[in-house]
Short mmCIF file of C-alpha atoms in Angstrom, two decimals:
data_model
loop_
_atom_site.label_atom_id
_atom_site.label_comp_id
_atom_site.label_asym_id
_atom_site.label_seq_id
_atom_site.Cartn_x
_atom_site.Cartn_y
_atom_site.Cartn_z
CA UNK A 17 0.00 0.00 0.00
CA UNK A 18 3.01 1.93 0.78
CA UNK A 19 4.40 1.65 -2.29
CA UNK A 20 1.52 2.53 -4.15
CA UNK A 21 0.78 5.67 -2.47
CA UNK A 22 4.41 6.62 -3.13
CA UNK A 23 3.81 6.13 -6.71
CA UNK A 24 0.84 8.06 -6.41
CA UNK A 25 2.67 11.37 -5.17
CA UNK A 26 5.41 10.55 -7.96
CA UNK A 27 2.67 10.71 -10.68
CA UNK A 28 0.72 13.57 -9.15
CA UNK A 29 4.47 15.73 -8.71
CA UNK A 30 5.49 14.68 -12.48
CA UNK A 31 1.88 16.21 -13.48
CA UNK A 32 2.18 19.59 -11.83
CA UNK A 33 2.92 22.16 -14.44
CA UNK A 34 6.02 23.95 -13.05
CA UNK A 35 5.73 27.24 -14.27
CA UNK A 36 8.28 28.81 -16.79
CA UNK A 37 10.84 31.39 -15.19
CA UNK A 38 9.55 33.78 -17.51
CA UNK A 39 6.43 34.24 -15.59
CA UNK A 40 8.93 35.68 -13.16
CA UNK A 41 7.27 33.85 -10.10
CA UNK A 42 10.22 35.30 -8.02
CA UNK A 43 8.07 38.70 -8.98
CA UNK A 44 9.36 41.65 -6.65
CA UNK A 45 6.95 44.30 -6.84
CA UNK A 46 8.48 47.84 -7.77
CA UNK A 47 7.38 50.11 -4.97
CA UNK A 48 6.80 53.06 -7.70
CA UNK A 49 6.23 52.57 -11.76
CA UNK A 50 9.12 52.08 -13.18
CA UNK A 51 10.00 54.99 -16.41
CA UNK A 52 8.36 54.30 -19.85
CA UNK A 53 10.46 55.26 -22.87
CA UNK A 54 9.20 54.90 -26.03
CA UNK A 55 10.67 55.08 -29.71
CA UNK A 56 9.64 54.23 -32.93
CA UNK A 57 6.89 55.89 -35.83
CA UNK A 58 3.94 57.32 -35.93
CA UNK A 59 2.31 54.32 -34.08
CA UNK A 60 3.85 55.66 -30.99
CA UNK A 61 4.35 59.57 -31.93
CA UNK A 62 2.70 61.18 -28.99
CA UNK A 63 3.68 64.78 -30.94
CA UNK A 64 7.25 65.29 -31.39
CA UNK A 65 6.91 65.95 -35.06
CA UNK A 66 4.78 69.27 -34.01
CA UNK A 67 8.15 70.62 -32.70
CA UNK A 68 10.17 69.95 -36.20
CA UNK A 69 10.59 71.52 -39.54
CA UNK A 70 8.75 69.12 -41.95
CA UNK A 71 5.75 68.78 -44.02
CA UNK A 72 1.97 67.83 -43.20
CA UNK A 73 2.72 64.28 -44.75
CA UNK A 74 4.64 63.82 -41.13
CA UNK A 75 2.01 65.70 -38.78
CA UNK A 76 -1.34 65.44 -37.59
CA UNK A 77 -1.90 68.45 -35.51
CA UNK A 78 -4.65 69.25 -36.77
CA UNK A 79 -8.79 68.24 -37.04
CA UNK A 80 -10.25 65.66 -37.17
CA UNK A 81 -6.95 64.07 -35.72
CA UNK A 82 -7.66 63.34 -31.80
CA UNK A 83 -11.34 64.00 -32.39
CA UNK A 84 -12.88 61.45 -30.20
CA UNK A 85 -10.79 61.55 -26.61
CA UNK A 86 -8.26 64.52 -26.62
CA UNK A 87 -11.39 66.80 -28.14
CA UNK A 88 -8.29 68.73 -30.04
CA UNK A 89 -5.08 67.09 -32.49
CA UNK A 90 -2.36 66.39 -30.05
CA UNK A 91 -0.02 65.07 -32.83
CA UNK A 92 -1.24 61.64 -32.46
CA UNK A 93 -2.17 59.67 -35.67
CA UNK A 94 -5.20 58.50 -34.40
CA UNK A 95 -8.87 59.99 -34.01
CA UNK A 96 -7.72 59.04 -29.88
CA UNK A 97 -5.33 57.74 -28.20
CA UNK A 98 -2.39 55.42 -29.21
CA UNK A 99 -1.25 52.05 -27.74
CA UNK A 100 1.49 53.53 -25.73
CA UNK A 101 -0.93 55.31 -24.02
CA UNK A 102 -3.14 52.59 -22.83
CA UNK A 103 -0.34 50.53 -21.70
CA UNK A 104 0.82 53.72 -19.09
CA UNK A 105 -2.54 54.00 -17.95
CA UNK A 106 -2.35 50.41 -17.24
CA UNK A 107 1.07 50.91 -15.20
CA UNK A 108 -0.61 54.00 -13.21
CA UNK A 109 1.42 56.57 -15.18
CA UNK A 110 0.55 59.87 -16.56
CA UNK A 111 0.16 60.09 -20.01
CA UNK A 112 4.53 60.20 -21.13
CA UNK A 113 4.86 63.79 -23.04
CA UNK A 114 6.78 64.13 -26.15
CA UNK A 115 10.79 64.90 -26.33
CA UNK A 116 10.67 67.87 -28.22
CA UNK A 117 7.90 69.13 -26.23
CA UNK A 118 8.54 72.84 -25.80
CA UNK A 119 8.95 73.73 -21.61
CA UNK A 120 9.47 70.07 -20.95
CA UNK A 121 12.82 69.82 -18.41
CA UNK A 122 11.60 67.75 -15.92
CA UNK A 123 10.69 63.95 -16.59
CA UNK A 124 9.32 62.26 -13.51
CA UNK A 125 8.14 59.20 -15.53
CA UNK A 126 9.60 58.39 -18.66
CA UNK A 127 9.87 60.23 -22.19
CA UNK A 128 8.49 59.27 -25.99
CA UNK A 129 11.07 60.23 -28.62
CA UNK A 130 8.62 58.14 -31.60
CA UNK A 131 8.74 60.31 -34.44
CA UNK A 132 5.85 59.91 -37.39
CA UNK A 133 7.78 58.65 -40.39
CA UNK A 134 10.97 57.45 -38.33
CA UNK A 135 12.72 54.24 -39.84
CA UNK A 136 15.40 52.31 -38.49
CA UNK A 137 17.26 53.15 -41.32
CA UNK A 138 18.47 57.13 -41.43
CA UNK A 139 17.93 57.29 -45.57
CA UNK A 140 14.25 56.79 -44.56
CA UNK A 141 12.24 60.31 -45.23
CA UNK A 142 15.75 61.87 -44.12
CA UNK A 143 15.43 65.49 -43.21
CA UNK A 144 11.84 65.15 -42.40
CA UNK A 145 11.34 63.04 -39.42
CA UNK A 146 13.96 62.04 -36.16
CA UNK A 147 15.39 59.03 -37.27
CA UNK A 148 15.92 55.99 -34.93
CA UNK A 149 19.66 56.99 -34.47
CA UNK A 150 18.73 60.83 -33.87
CA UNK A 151 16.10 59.44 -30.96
CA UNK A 152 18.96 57.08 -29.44
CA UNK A 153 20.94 60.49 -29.22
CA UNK A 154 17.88 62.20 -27.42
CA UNK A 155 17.85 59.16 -25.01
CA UNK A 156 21.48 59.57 -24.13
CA UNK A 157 20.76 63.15 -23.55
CA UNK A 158 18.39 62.29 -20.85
CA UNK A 159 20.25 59.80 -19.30
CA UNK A 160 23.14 62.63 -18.90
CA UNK A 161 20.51 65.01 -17.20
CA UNK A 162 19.09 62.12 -15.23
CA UNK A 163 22.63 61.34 -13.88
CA UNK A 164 23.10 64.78 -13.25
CA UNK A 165 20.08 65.66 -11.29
CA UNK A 166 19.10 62.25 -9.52
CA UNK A 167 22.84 61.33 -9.39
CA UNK A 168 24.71 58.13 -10.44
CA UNK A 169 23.51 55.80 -8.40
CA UNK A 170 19.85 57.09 -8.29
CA UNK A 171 19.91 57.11 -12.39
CA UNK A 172 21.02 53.88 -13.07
CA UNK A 173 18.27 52.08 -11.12
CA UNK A 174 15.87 54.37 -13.37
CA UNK A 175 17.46 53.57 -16.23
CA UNK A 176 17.93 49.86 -15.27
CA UNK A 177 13.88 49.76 -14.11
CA UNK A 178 12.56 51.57 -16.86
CA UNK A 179 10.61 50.15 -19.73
CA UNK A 180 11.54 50.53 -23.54
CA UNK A 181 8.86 49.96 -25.74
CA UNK A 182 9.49 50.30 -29.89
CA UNK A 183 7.60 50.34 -33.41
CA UNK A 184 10.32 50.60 -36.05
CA UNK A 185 10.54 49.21 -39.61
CA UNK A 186 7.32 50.52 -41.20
CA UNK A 187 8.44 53.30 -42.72
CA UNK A 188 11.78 51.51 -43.77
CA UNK A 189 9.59 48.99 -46.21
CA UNK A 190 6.68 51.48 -46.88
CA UNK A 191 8.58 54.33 -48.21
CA UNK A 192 10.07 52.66 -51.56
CA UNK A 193 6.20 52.22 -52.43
CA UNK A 194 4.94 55.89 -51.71
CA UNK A 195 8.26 57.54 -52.81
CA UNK A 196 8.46 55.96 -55.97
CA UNK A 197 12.47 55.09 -54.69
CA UNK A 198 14.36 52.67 -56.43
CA UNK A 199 16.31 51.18 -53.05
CA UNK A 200 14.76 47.86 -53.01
CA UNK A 201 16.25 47.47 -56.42
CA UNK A 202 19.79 47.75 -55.04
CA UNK A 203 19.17 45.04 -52.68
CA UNK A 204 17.85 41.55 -51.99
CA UNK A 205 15.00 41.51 -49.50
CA UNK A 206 17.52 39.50 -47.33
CA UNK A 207 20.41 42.60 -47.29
CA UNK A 208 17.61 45.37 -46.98
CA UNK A 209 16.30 43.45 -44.39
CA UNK A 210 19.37 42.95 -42.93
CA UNK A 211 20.29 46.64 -42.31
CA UNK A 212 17.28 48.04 -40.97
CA UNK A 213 17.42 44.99 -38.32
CA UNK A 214 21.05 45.99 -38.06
CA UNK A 215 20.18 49.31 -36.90
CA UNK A 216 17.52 47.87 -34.29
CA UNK A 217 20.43 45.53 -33.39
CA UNK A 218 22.20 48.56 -32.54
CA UNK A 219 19.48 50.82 -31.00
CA UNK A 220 18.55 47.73 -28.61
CA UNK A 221 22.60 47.02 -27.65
CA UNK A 222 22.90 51.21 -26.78
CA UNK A 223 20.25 51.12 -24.72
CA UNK A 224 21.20 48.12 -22.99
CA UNK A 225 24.94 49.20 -22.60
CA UNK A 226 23.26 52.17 -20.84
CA UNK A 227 21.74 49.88 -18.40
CA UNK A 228 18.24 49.13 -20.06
CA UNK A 229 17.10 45.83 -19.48
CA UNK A 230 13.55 45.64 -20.31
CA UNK A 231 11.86 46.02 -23.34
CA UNK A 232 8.53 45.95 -25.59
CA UNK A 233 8.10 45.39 -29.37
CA UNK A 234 5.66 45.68 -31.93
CA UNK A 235 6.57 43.57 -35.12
CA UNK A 236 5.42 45.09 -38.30
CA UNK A 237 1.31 45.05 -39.28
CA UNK A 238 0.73 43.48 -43.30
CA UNK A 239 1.85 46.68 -44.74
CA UNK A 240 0.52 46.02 -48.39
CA UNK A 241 -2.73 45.78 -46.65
CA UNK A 242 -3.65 49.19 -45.69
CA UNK A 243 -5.60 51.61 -47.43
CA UNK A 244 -2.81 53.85 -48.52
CA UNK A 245 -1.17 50.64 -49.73
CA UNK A 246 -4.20 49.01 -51.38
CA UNK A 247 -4.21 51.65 -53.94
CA UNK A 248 -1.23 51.73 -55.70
CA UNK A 249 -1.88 48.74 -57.72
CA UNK A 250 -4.90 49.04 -59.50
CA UNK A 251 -4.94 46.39 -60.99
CA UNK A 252 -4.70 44.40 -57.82
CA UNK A 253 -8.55 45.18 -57.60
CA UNK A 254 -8.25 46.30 -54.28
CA UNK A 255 -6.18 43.32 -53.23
CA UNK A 256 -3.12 43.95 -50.61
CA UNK A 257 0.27 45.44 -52.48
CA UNK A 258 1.61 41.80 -51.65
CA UNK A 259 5.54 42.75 -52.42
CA UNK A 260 5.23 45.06 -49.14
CA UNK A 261 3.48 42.68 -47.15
CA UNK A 262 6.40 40.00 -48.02
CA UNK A 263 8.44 42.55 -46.97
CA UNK A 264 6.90 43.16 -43.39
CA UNK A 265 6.73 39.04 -42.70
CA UNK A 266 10.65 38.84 -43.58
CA UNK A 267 11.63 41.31 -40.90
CA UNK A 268 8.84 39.80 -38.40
CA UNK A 269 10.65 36.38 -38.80
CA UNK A 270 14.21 38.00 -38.16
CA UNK A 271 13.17 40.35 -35.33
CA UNK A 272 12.00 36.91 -33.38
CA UNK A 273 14.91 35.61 -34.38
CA UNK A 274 17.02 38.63 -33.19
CA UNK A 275 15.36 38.92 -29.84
CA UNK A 276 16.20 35.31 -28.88
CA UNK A 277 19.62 35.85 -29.58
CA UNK A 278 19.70 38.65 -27.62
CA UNK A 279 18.29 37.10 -24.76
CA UNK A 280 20.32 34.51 -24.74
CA UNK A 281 23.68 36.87 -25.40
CA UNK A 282 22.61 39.60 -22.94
CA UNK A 283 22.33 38.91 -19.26
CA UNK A 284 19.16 40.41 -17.92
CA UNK A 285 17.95 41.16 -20.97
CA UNK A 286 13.94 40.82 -21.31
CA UNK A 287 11.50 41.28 -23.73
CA UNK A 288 7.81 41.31 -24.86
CA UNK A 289 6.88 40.86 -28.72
CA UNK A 290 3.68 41.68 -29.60
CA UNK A 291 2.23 40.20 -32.76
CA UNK A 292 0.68 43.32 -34.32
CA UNK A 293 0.93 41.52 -37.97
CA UNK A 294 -1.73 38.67 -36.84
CA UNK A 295 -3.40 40.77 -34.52
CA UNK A 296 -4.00 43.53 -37.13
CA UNK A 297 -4.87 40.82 -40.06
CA UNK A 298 -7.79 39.07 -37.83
CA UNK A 299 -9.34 42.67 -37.23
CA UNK A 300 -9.46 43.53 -41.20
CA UNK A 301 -10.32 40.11 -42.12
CA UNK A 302 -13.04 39.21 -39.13
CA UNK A 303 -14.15 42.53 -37.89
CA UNK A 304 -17.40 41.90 -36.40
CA UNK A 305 -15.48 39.31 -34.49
CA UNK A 306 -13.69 42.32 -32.32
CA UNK A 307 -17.08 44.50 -32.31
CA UNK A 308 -15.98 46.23 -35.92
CA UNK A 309 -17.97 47.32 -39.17
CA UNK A 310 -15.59 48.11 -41.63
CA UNK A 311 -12.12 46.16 -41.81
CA UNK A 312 -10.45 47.67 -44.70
CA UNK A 313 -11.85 50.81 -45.55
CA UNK A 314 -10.66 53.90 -43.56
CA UNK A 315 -12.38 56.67 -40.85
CA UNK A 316 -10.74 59.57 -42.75
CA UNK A 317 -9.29 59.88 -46.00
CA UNK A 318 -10.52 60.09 -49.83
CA UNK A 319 -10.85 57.74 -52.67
CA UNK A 320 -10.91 54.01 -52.78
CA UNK A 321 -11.01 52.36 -49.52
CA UNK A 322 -9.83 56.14 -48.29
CA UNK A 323 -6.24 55.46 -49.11
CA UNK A 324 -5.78 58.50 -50.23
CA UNK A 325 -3.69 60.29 -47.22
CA UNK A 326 -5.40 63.69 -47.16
CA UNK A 327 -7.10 63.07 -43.81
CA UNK A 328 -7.97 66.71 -42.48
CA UNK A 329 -7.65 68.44 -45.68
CA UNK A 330 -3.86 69.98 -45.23
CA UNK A 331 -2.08 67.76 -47.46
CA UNK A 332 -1.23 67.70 -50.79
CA UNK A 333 -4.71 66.35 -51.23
CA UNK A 334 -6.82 68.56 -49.66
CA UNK A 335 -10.23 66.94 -50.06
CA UNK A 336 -11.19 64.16 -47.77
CA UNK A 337 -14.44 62.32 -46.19
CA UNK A 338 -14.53 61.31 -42.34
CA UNK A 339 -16.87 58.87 -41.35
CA UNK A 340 -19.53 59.11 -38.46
CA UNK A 341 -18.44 56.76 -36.23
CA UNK A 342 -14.82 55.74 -35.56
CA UNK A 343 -15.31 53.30 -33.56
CA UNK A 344 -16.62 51.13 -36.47
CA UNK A 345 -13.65 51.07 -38.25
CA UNK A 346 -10.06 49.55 -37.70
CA UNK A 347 -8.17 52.27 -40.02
CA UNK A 348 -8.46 55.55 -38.92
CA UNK A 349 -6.92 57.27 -41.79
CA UNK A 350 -4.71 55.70 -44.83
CA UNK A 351 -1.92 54.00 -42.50
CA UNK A 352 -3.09 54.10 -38.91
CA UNK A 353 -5.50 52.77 -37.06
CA UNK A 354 -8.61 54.21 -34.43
CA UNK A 355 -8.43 54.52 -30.47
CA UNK A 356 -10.59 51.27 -30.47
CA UNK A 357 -8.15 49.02 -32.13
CA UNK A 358 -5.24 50.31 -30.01
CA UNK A 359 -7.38 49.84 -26.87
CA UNK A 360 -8.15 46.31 -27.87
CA UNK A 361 -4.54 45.83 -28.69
CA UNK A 362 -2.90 47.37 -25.48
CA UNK A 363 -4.78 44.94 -23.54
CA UNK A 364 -3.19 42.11 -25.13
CA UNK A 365 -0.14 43.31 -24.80
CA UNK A 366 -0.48 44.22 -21.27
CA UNK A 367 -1.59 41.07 -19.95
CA UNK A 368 -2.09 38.52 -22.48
CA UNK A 369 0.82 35.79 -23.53
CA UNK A 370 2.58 37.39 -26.10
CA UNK A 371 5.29 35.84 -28.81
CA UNK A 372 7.95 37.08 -26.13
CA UNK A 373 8.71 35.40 -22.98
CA UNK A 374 6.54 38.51 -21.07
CA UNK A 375 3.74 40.32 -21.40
CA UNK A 376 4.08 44.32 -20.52
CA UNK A 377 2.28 43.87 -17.39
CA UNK A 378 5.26 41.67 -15.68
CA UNK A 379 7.69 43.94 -17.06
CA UNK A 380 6.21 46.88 -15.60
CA UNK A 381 5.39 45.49 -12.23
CA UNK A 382 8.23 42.94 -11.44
CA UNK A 383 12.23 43.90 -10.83
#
């Protein structure tokens, strides 16, 4: 009887799901929220390209942008508020102000540096938006100030606790499409894609080197599939500009593959990859499955499916249509997408499972 009982516990111990060290069950609880720094595109541009010389193709200060929450444009690309947003609500912050925001010397929880337009690579719209390297500077920057006003030792467990979340690459595969630029024919997909995951390489290793150890991605959404995408073809009948989407799913596969490398290179590095490709693609494809009406066509814009980019009538195309309810649409204008898709998606990434070993949730409330 002995023995069987002892077999018993063996079975019943060898069936007990141990769980995985990257649900950090040794979770200390930060006392405070940790800093939030955020870099990237106009996914997470909270209004840094107000404060620069460029062109209305890189703004959105302006109506009906920020129509539905803010009541006024803030600079987001959005008729509300973006992702990043959500996610410091979620880890009780304030919402984190732009860089470049005029007045701005004191930063008590974090800073966004995104820029709308920004690539990873600095060809990429150069001289019109602040390119991943130019945001890396602005981040260094801060860190000096931070040293200087918290001191050393103060500063480095900011730096050290903060979060760094990123959207970078869009604008790196989009812009040969809407500039008409012949780059992609001076490269294989595999070397393109090599540098602008080079330069993310680069931004992640800087940050870490400066005592960063947690961080947040975005991979890339089908980029052939958006409005302003959808368009260029016509004889693609409205189909999805596949050689951009091909593209997007390239760099997806070798950001995963970067990130585990760099986990397994960097000590106490951690990260949390959200899959905004598949998460994005279920919404156009199913969207009365996530409360939607209209998948593919967008809020704002002009012409077929709205993919022309004149959302708010100050670009080069200055007549546009905006729809009466946001909220039943996943594209907001040509490229981005409304408050209600971001919402939906910064609750994923804030607590659900994500292709990373964390979700933003554990990497904003464990040390």
């Amino acid at each position: 009887m002995a023995a069987i009982c002892s077999l018993f516990i063996i079975l019943v111990l060898c069936t007990v799901t141990i769980p995985p060290a990257s649900s950090l069950s040794e979770c200390h609880r930060a006392e405070k929220p940790p800093f939030f720094f955020i870099f990237g595109d106009s996914f997470l541009d909270s209004g840094n390209n107000n404060y620069i010389n460029t062109t209305t193709l890189d703004q959105s200060n302006f109506w009906p942008y920020g129509e539905t929450y803010f009541r006024f444009p803030t600079g987001r690309f959005s008729d509300g508020r973006l992702v990043s947003d959500f996610i410091a609500e979620y880890a009780k912050l304030p919402l984190i102000p732009p860089f470049l925001q005029p007045g701005l010397h004191r930063y008590n929880n974090g800073v966004n540096f995104a820029s709308a337009g920004a690539g990873a690579l600095v060809e990429t719209f150069q001289g019109a938006v602040i390119n991943l390297q130019t945001q890396l500077r602005y981040y260094k920057k801060l860190v000096a100030r931070l040293s200087k006003g918290l001191g050393n030792a103060q500063a480095k467990m900011t730096i050290s606790g903060a979060v760094y979340l990123f959207s970078i690459g869009t604008n790196d595969y989009v812009s040969p499409f809407v500039t008409n630029s012949t780059i992609l024919k001076s490269f294989s997909n595999s070397e393109y894609i090599g540098m602008v995951i080079g330069n993310v390489t680069s931004a992640i290793k800087e940050i870490y080197r400066s005592g960063g150890r947690k961080f947040g991605f975005l991979n890339l959404g089908s980029l052939g599939c958006s409005p302003g995408l959808r368009i260029l073809k016509p004889q693609n009948k409205g189909g999805c500009l596949e050689e951009a989407s091909v593209l997007a799913e390239l760099h997806n596969k070798a950001l995963s593959k970067l990130l585990l490398k760099m986990e397994m290179q960097l000590h106490g590095f951690k990260y949390s990859l959200y899959d905004f490709n598949n998460n994005l693609r279920q919404r156009m494809n199913h969207p009365s499955k996530f409360g939607f009406k209209e998948g593919k066509i967008a809020c704002c814009g002009t012409g077929d499916f709205r993919g022309i980019f004149s959302c708010g009538g100050k670009r080069p195309v200055t007549e546009f249509q905006l729809c009466d309810n946001p909220k039943e649409h996943v594209f907001w204008d040509s490229y981005h997408l409304t408050e209600r898709v971001y919402k939906q998606m910064a609750d994923q990434m804030w607590a659900e499972n994500s292709k990373g070993p964390y979700n933003l949730k554990t990497l904003f409330q464990c040390h």
